[in-house]
GROMACS .gro file of C-alpha atoms in nm:
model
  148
    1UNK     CA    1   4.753  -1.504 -16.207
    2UNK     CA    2   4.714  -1.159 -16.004
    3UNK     CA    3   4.355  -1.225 -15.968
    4UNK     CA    4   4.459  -1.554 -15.816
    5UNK     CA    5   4.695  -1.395 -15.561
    6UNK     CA    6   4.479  -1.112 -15.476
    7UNK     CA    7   4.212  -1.409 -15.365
    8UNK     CA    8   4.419  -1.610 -15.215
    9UNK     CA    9   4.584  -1.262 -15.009
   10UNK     CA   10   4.202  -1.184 -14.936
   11UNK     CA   11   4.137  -1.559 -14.780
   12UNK     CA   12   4.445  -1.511 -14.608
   13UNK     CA   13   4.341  -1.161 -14.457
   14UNK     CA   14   3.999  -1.307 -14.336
   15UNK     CA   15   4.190  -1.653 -14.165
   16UNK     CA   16   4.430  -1.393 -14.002
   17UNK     CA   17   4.145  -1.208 -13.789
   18UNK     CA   18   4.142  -1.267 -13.449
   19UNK     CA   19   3.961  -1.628 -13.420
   20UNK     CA   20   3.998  -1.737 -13.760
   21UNK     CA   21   4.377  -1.854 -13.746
   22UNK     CA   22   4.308  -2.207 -13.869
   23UNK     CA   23   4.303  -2.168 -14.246
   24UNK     CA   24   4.673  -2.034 -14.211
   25UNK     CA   25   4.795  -2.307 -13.985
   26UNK     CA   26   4.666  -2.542 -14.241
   27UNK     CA   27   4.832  -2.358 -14.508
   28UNK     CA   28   5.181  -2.358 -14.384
   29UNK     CA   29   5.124  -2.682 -14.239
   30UNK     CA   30   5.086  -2.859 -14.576
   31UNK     CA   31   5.392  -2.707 -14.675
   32UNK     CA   32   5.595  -2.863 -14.323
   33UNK     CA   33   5.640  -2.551 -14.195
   34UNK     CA   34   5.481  -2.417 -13.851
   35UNK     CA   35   5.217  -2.156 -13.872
   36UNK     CA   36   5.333  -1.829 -13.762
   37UNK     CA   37   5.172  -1.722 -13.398
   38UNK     CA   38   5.003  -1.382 -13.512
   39UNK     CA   39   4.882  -1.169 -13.154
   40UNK     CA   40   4.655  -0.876 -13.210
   41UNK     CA   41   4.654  -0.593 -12.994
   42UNK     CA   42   4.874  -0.767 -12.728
   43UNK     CA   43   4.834  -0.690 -12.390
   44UNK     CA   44   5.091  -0.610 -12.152
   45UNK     CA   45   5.096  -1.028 -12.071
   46UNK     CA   46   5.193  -1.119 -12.435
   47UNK     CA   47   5.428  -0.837 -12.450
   48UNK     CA   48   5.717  -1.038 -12.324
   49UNK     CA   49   5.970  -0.886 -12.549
   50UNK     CA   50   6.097  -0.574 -12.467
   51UNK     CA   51   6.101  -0.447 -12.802
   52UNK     CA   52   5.749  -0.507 -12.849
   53UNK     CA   53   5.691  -0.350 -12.502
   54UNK     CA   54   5.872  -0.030 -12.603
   55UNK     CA   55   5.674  -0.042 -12.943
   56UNK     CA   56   5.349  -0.070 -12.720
   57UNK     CA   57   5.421   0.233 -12.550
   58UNK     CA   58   5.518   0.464 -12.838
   59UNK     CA   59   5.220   0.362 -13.046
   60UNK     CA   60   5.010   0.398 -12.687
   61UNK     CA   61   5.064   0.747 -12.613
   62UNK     CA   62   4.976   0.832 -13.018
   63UNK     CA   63   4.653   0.609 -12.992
   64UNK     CA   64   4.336   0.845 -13.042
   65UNK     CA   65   3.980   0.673 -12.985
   66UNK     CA   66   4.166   0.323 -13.019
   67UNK     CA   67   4.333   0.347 -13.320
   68UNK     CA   68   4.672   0.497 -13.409
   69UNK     CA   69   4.600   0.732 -13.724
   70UNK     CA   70   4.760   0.678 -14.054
   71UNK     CA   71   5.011   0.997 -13.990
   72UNK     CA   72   5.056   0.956 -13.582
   73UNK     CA   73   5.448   0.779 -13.594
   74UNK     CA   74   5.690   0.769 -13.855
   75UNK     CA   75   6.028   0.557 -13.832
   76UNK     CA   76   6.199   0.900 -13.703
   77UNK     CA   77   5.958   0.859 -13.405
   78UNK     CA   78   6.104   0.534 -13.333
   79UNK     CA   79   6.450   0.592 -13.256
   80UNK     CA   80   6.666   0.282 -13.242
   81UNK     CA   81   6.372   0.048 -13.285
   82UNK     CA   82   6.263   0.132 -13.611
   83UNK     CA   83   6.578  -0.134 -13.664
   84UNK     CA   84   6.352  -0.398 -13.595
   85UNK     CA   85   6.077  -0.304 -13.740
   86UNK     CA   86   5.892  -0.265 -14.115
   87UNK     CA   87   5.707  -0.001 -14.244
   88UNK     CA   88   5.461  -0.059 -14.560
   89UNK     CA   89   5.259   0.184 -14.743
   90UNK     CA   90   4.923   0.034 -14.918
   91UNK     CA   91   4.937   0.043 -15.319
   92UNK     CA   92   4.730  -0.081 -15.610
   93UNK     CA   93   4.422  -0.019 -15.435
   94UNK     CA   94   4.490  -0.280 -15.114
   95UNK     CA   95   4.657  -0.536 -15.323
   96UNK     CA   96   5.008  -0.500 -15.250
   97UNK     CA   97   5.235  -0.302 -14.986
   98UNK     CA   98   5.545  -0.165 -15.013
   99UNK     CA   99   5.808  -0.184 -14.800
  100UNK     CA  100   5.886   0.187 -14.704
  101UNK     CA  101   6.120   0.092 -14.453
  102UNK     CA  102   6.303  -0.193 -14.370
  103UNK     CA  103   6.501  -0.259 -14.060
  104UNK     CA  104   6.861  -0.312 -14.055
  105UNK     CA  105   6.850  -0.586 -13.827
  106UNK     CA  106   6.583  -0.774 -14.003
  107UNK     CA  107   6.777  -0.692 -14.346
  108UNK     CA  108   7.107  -0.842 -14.135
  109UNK     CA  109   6.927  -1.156 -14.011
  110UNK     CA  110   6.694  -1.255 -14.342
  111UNK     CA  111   6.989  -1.158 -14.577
  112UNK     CA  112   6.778  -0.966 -14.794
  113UNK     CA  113   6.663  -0.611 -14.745
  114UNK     CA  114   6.343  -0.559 -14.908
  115UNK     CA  115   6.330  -0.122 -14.864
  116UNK     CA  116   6.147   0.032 -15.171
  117UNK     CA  117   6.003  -0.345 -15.280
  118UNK     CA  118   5.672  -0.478 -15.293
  119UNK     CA  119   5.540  -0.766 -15.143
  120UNK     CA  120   5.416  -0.935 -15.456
  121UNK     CA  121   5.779  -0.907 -15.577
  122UNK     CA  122   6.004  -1.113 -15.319
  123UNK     CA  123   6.052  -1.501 -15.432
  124UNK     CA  124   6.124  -1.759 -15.125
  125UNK     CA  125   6.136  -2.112 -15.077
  126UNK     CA  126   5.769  -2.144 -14.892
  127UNK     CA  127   5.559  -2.037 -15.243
  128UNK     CA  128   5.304  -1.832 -15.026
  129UNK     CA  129   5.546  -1.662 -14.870
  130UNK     CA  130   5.468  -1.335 -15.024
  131UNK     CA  131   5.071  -1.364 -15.021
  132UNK     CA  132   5.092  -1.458 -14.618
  133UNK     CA  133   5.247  -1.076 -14.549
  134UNK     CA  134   5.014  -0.960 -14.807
  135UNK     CA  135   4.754  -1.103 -14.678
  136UNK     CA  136   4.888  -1.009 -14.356
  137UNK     CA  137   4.922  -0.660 -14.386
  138UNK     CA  138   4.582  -0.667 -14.529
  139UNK     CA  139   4.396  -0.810 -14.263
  140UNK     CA  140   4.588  -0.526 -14.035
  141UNK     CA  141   4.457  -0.257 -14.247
  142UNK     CA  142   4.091  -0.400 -14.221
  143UNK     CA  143   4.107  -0.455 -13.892
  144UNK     CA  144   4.269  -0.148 -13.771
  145UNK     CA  145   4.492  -0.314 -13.502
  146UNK     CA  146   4.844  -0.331 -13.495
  147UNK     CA  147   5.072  -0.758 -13.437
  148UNK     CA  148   5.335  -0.917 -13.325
   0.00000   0.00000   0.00000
């Protein structure tokens, strides 16, 4: 069965590259559910949310040939945003994340706070749930961009 997820996380990482979005959309769309709208590298024209904007910046003024480095910002860098946001940490090889951090206000508005748990271990409704931010988180670490 791990084999299975891992392959379906991997198909999942490669529909989630810039271009490529349709597998996903098909995905949740068989299940009724709308597609989430991933944006990589958003410019200042998608950044319409001013928590995203003030994300932009911080991770801007870390950046270093184009990339932020694995060590360049940790939640303690982010001040009051780091509310909002996740961190994950890659284990078993690329095959799973754990969440490291977990913002309060996510935790508050999902009802669940997922700090020190792993992706391939939270259960919802929508059975691909937990492959999607796998296969998510993947396709950022291959890419070396950053979403929203």
């Amino acid at each position: 069965m791990e084999n299975a997820r891992s392959s379906v996380a991997d198909l999942i990482a490669e529909s989630l590259l810039p271009g490529r979005e349709e597998r996903v959309r098909a995905l949740f769309n068989a299940e009724g559910l709308r597609a989430p709208e991933v944006v990589w590298s958003p410019g200042d024209v998608e950044l319409t949310n001013p928590l995203h904007r003030q994300f932009a910046e911080i991770c801007a003024a870390r950046m270093q040939n184009g990339r932020l480095a694995d060590d360049a910002l940790t939640v303690d860098d982010l001040g009051s945003l780091s509310d909002w946001l996740m961190v994950v940490e890659v284990e078993g090889g690329g095959d799973d994340f754990r969440y490291v951090h977990y913002g309060r206000i996510i935790a508050e508005y999902s009802g669940l706070d997922l700090s020190g748990r792993m992706t391939s271990e939270f259960q919802s409704g929508f059975k691909y749930l937990s492959i999607f931010f796998t296969g998510l988180y993947k396709a950022v670490v291959s890419s070396g961009q950053w979403v929203c």
